[in-house]
Amino acid sequence: MLVSRQLGHDILRGITRQGLAGLARDMGMVFEERPFTPAQARRAAEAFLTSSSGFLMPVTAIDGHLLGDGTPGPVTRRLLAAYWRAVARQTGVDHYSGG
């Protein structure tokens, strides 16, 4: 399950966020928008940020607390690969040849 805060003045309706939410659903993942606390975020198995300039950026620690084993997790890697495949389909250019 992917959890994101709801859209608001501090969470923008970004195109990358929307695209990744759609990809996640296409891959059979649940995408849920709801509040969560910093303590809940620190207990996550993995996390990532999205932006139009950074696309999908793995988060490996929050407040010095490692998430998982401290490396980008499997869901993050799968989503990143799916994202770049979608970009390649739309543009005809393979920007990413990993996983």
GROMACS .gro file of N, CA and C in nm:
model
  297
    1MET      N    1   0.084  -0.117   0.000
    1MET     CA    2   0.000   0.000   0.000
    1MET      C    3   0.088   0.124   0.000
    2LEU      N    4   0.053   0.218  -0.085
    2LEU     CA    5   0.121   0.348  -0.086
    2LEU      C    6   0.032   0.447  -0.014
    3VAL      N    7   0.090   0.523   0.075
    3VAL     CA    8   0.015   0.623   0.151
    3VAL      C    9   0.076   0.759   0.125
    4SER      N   10  -0.010   0.855   0.095
    4SER     CA   11   0.033   0.993   0.074
    4SER      C   12  -0.062   1.085   0.149
    5ARG      N   13  -0.010   1.196   0.193
    5ARG     CA   14  -0.100   1.295   0.253
    5ARG      C   15  -0.195   1.345   0.144
    6GLN      N   16  -0.309   1.397   0.188
    6GLN     CA   17  -0.405   1.452   0.095
    6GLN      C   18  -0.350   1.579   0.031
    7LEU      N   19  -0.404   1.611  -0.085
    7LEU     CA   20  -0.365   1.735  -0.152
    7LEU      C   21  -0.405   1.853  -0.065
    8GLY      N   22  -0.326   1.958  -0.070
    8GLY     CA   23  -0.354   2.078   0.007
    8GLY      C   24  -0.250   2.183  -0.025
    9HIS      N   25  -0.242   2.287   0.059
    9HIS     CA   26  -0.147   2.395   0.031
    9HIS      C   27  -0.002   2.348   0.042
   10ASP      N   28   0.022   2.238   0.116
   10ASP     CA   29   0.159   2.188   0.129
   10ASP      C   30   0.185   2.062   0.046
   11ILE      N   31   0.081   2.004  -0.010
   11ILE     CA   32   0.094   1.888  -0.100
   11ILE      C   33   0.027   1.926  -0.231
   12LEU      N   34   0.107   1.949  -0.333
   12LEU     CA   35   0.055   1.996  -0.461
   12LEU      C   36   0.004   1.882  -0.547
   13ARG      N   37  -0.086   1.916  -0.638
   13ARG     CA   38  -0.139   1.821  -0.734
   13ARG      C   39  -0.039   1.810  -0.851
   14GLY      N   40   0.076   1.753  -0.821
   14GLY     CA   41   0.183   1.744  -0.919
   14GLY      C   42   0.159   1.636  -1.023
   15ILE      N   43   0.206   1.660  -1.143
   15ILE     CA   44   0.189   1.565  -1.252
   15ILE      C   45   0.265   1.436  -1.225
   16THR      N   46   0.383   1.446  -1.163
   16THR     CA   47   0.460   1.326  -1.132
   16THR      C   48   0.388   1.243  -1.026
   17ARG      N   49   0.336   1.308  -0.925
   17ARG     CA   50   0.261   1.239  -0.819
   17ARG      C   51   0.139   1.169  -0.880
   18GLN      N   52   0.065   1.240  -0.964
   18GLN     CA   53  -0.053   1.180  -1.028
   18GLN      C   54  -0.014   1.061  -1.114
   19GLY      N   55   0.092   1.077  -1.192
   19GLY     CA   56   0.137   0.969  -1.279
   19GLY      C   57   0.179   0.846  -1.200
   20LEU      N   58   0.253   0.866  -1.093
   20LEU     CA   59   0.297   0.753  -1.011
   20LEU      C   60   0.181   0.687  -0.939
   21ALA      N   61   0.081   0.765  -0.897
   21ALA     CA   62  -0.037   0.706  -0.835
   21ALA      C   63  -0.108   0.615  -0.936
   22GLY      N   64  -0.120   0.662  -1.059
   22GLY     CA   65  -0.181   0.579  -1.164
   22GLY      C   66  -0.100   0.455  -1.194
   23LEU      N   67   0.032   0.469  -1.204
   23LEU     CA   68   0.117   0.353  -1.227
   23LEU      C   69   0.103   0.251  -1.114
   24ALA      N   70   0.101   0.300  -0.992
   24ALA     CA   71   0.088   0.210  -0.876
   24ALA      C   72  -0.043   0.132  -0.885
   25ARG      N   73  -0.150   0.202  -0.917
   25ARG     CA   74  -0.280   0.133  -0.930
   25ARG      C   75  -0.275   0.032  -1.044
   26ASP      N   76  -0.214   0.070  -1.157
   26ASP     CA   77  -0.201  -0.023  -1.270
   26ASP      C   78  -0.121  -0.147  -1.232
   27MET      N   79  -0.030  -0.132  -1.137
   27MET     CA   80   0.053  -0.244  -1.092
   27MET      C   81  -0.014  -0.323  -0.978
   28GLY      N   82  -0.141  -0.288  -0.948
   28GLY     CA   83  -0.215  -0.360  -0.846
   28GLY      C   84  -0.192  -0.312  -0.704
   29MET      N   85  -0.130  -0.197  -0.689
   29MET     CA   86  -0.104  -0.142  -0.555
   29MET      C   87  -0.220  -0.053  -0.513
   30VAL      N   88  -0.244  -0.047  -0.385
   30VAL     CA   89  -0.343   0.044  -0.329
   30VAL      C   90  -0.275   0.178  -0.303
   31PHE      N   91  -0.336   0.286  -0.349
   31PHE     CA   92  -0.285   0.422  -0.325
   31PHE      C   93  -0.387   0.492  -0.238
   32GLU      N   94  -0.348   0.527  -0.116
   32GLU     CA   95  -0.440   0.586  -0.019
   32GLU      C   96  -0.391   0.723   0.023
   33GLU      N   97  -0.480   0.820   0.020
   33GLU     CA   98  -0.447   0.955   0.067
   33GLU      C   99  -0.508   0.973   0.206
   34ARG      N  100  -0.420   0.999   0.304
   34ARG     CA  101  -0.466   1.018   0.442
   34ARG      C  102  -0.353   1.080   0.524
   35PRO      N  103  -0.388   1.138   0.637
   35PRO     CA  104  -0.284   1.192   0.724
   35PRO      C  105  -0.202   1.079   0.788
   36PHE      N  106  -0.079   1.110   0.820
   36PHE     CA  107   0.004   1.019   0.899
   36PHE      C  108   0.103   1.102   0.979
   37THR      N  109   0.149   1.045   1.087
   37THR     CA  110   0.240   1.118   1.177
   37THR      C  111   0.385   1.091   1.138
   38PRO      N  112   0.477   1.175   1.183
   38PRO     CA  113   0.619   1.146   1.160
   38PRO      C  114   0.659   1.010   1.217
   39ALA      N  115   0.603   0.972   1.332
   39ALA     CA  116   0.635   0.841   1.391
   39ALA      C  117   0.589   0.729   1.299
   40GLN      N  118   0.471   0.743   1.238
   40GLN     CA  119   0.425   0.641   1.144
   40GLN      C  120   0.515   0.637   1.021
   41ALA      N  121   0.559   0.752   0.974
   41ALA     CA  122   0.648   0.756   0.858
   41ALA      C  123   0.780   0.686   0.889
   42ARG      N  124   0.831   0.704   1.010
   42ARG     CA  125   0.957   0.639   1.047
   42ARG      C  126   0.943   0.487   1.054
   43ARG      N  127   0.822   0.437   1.073
   43ARG     CA  128   0.800   0.292   1.077
   43ARG      C  129   0.774   0.232   0.939
   44ALA      N  130   0.771   0.313   0.836
   44ALA     CA  131   0.745   0.263   0.701
   44ALA      C  132   0.858   0.172   0.655
   45ALA      N  133   0.823   0.074   0.574
   45ALA     CA  134   0.924  -0.016   0.517
   45ALA      C  135   1.012   0.060   0.417
   46GLU      N  136   0.951   0.155   0.346
   46GLU     CA  137   1.025   0.236   0.251
   46GLU      C  138   0.944   0.362   0.222
   47ALA      N  139   1.009   0.459   0.160
   47ALA     CA  140   0.943   0.585   0.129
   47ALA      C  141   1.012   0.650   0.009
   48PHE      N  142   0.940   0.742  -0.054
   48PHE     CA  143   0.998   0.819  -0.164
   48PHE      C  144   0.927   0.952  -0.173
   49LEU      N  145   0.991   1.045  -0.240
   49LEU     CA  146   0.934   1.176  -0.271
   49LEU      C  147   0.918   1.186  -0.421
   50THR      N  148   0.824   1.269  -0.465
   50THR     CA  149   0.810   1.293  -0.609
   50THR      C  150   0.822   1.443  -0.636
   51SER      N  151   0.874   1.474  -0.752
   51SER     CA  152   0.877   1.612  -0.799
   51SER      C  153   0.898   1.609  -0.950
   52SER      N  154   0.862   1.719  -1.016
   52SER     CA  155   0.881   1.719  -1.160
   52SER      C  156   1.028   1.725  -1.199
   53SER      N  157   1.113   1.779  -1.114
   53SER     CA  158   1.255   1.782  -1.148
   53SER      C  159   1.330   1.658  -1.100
   54GLY      N  160   1.287   1.598  -0.991
   54GLY     CA  161   1.355   1.480  -0.937
   54GLY      C  162   1.283   1.350  -0.963
   55PHE      N  163   1.166   1.359  -1.026
   55PHE     CA  164   1.082   1.243  -1.057
   55PHE      C  165   1.049   1.167  -0.929
   56LEU      N  166   1.110   1.053  -0.906
   56LEU     CA  167   1.086   0.973  -0.786
   56LEU      C  168   1.219   0.958  -0.715
   57MET      N  169   1.225   1.008  -0.591
   57MET     CA  170   1.352   1.006  -0.516
   57MET      C  171   1.335   0.920  -0.392
   58PRO      N  172   1.411   0.812  -0.381
   58PRO     CA  173   1.402   0.725  -0.263
   58PRO      C  174   1.439   0.800  -0.135
   59VAL      N  175   1.369   0.770  -0.028
   59VAL     CA  176   1.402   0.820   0.105
   59VAL      C  177   1.449   0.698   0.184
   60THR      N  178   1.570   0.703   0.235
   60THR     CA  179   1.625   0.587   0.306
   60THR      C  180   1.631   0.606   0.456
   61ALA      N  181   1.607   0.730   0.503
   61ALA     CA  182   1.605   0.757   0.647
   61ALA      C  183   1.518   0.878   0.674
   62ILE      N  184   1.454   0.878   0.790
   62ILE     CA  185   1.374   0.992   0.836
   62ILE      C  186   1.421   1.025   0.976
   63ASP      N  187   1.464   1.148   0.995
   63ASP     CA  188   1.515   1.192   1.126
   63ASP      C  189   1.624   1.099   1.179
   64GLY      N  190   1.710   1.051   1.089
   64GLY     CA  191   1.819   0.962   1.129
   64GLY      C  192   1.780   0.817   1.149
   65HIS      N  193   1.653   0.784   1.133
   65HIS     CA  194   1.604   0.647   1.150
   65HIS      C  195   1.598   0.580   1.013
   66LEU      N  196   1.675   0.472   0.994
   66LEU     CA  197   1.676   0.403   0.866
   66LEU      C  198   1.540   0.342   0.836
   67LEU      N  199   1.499   0.351   0.711
   67LEU     CA  200   1.380   0.281   0.664
   67LEU      C  201   1.427   0.151   0.602
   68GLY      N  202   1.367   0.040   0.642
   68GLY     CA  203   1.412  -0.089   0.591
   68GLY      C  204   1.559  -0.109   0.621
   69ASP      N  205   1.634  -0.148   0.518
   69ASP     CA  206   1.778  -0.170   0.538
   69ASP      C  207   1.861  -0.047   0.502
   70GLY      N  208   1.794   0.066   0.480
   70GLY     CA  209   1.865   0.190   0.450
   70GLY      C  210   1.898   0.209   0.303
   71THR      N  211   1.843   0.123   0.217
   71THR     CA  212   1.861   0.138   0.073
   71THR      C  213   1.723   0.151   0.008
   72PRO      N  214   1.716   0.203  -0.115
   72PRO     CA  215   1.586   0.212  -0.181
   72PRO      C  216   1.517   0.076  -0.184
   73GLY      N  217   1.390   0.073  -0.146
   73GLY     CA  218   1.317  -0.053  -0.134
   73GLY      C  219   1.266  -0.105  -0.267
   74PRO      N  220   1.215  -0.228  -0.268
   74PRO     CA  221   1.169  -0.291  -0.391
   74PRO      C  222   1.050  -0.221  -0.456
   75VAL      N  223   0.959  -0.168  -0.378
   75VAL     CA  224   0.844  -0.098  -0.437
   75VAL      C  225   0.892   0.030  -0.505
   76THR      N  226   0.980   0.102  -0.439
   76THR     CA  227   1.036   0.224  -0.497
   76THR      C  228   1.108   0.192  -0.627
   77ARG      N  229   1.189   0.088  -0.628
   77ARG     CA  230   1.262   0.051  -0.750
   77ARG      C  231   1.166   0.008  -0.861
   78ARG      N  232   1.062  -0.069  -0.827
   78ARG     CA  233   0.964  -0.111  -0.929
   78ARG      C  234   0.890   0.009  -0.987
   79LEU      N  235   0.850   0.102  -0.901
   79LEU     CA  236   0.780   0.221  -0.949
   79LEU      C  237   0.870   0.308  -1.035
   80LEU      N  238   0.995   0.322  -0.996
   80LEU     CA  239   1.088   0.403  -1.075
   80LEU      C  240   1.108   0.341  -1.214
   81ALA      N  241   1.125   0.211  -1.219
   81ALA     CA  242   1.141   0.143  -1.349
   81ALA      C  243   1.014   0.159  -1.433
   82ALA      N  244   0.896   0.143  -1.371
   82ALA     CA  245   0.770   0.158  -1.444
   82ALA      C  246   0.753   0.301  -1.494
   83TYR      N  247   0.793   0.396  -1.412
   83TYR     CA  248   0.784   0.537  -1.451
   83TYR      C  249   0.868   0.562  -1.577
   84TRP      N  250   0.993   0.516  -1.576
   84TRP     CA  251   1.080   0.539  -1.692
   84TRP      C  252   1.032   0.463  -1.815
   85ARG      N  253   0.973   0.345  -1.796
   85ARG     CA  254   0.914   0.274  -1.911
   85ARG      C  255   0.800   0.355  -1.971
   86ALA      N  256   0.717   0.414  -1.885
   86ALA     CA  257   0.606   0.497  -1.933
   86ALA      C  258   0.658   0.619  -2.007
   87VAL      N  259   0.763   0.682  -1.954
   87VAL     CA  260   0.823   0.797  -2.023
   87VAL      C  261   0.875   0.753  -2.160
   88ALA      N  262   0.941   0.638  -2.166
   88ALA     CA  263   0.995   0.589  -2.293
   88ALA      C  264   0.883   0.562  -2.393
   89ARG      N  265   0.771   0.506  -2.346
   89ARG     CA  266   0.657   0.480  -2.436
   89ARG      C  267   0.602   0.611  -2.491
   90GLN      N  268   0.595   0.712  -2.408
   90GLN     CA  269   0.536   0.839  -2.450
   90GLN      C  270   0.630   0.924  -2.535
   91THR      N  271   0.761   0.909  -2.513
   91THR     CA  272   0.856   0.995  -2.583
   91THR      C  273   0.937   0.923  -2.690
   92GLY      N  274   0.941   0.790  -2.683
   92GLY     CA  275   1.024   0.714  -2.775
   92GLY      C  276   1.171   0.716  -2.737
   93VAL      N  277   1.204   0.770  -2.621
   93VAL     CA  278   1.343   0.779  -2.575
   93VAL      C  279   1.358   0.700  -2.446
   94ASP      N  280   1.455   0.608  -2.443
   94ASP     CA  281   1.480   0.528  -2.323
   94ASP      C  282   1.579   0.603  -2.235
   95HIS      N  283   1.525   0.668  -2.131
   95HIS     CA  284   1.610   0.743  -2.038
   95HIS      C  285   1.665   0.655  -1.928
   96TYR      N  286   1.610   0.536  -1.915
   96TYR     CA  287   1.643   0.450  -1.801
   96TYR      C  288   1.649   0.307  -1.851
   97SER      N  289   1.757   0.240  -1.824
   97SER     CA  290   1.768   0.102  -1.870
   97SER      C  291   1.786   0.005  -1.755
   98GLY      N  292   1.757   0.050  -1.632
   98GLY     CA  293   1.773  -0.037  -1.515
   98GLY      C  294   1.649  -0.117  -1.485
   99GLY      N  295   1.659  -0.202  -1.377
   99GLY     CA  296   1.559  -0.289  -1.320
   99GLY      C  297   1.427  -0.287  -1.377
   0.00000   0.00000   0.00000
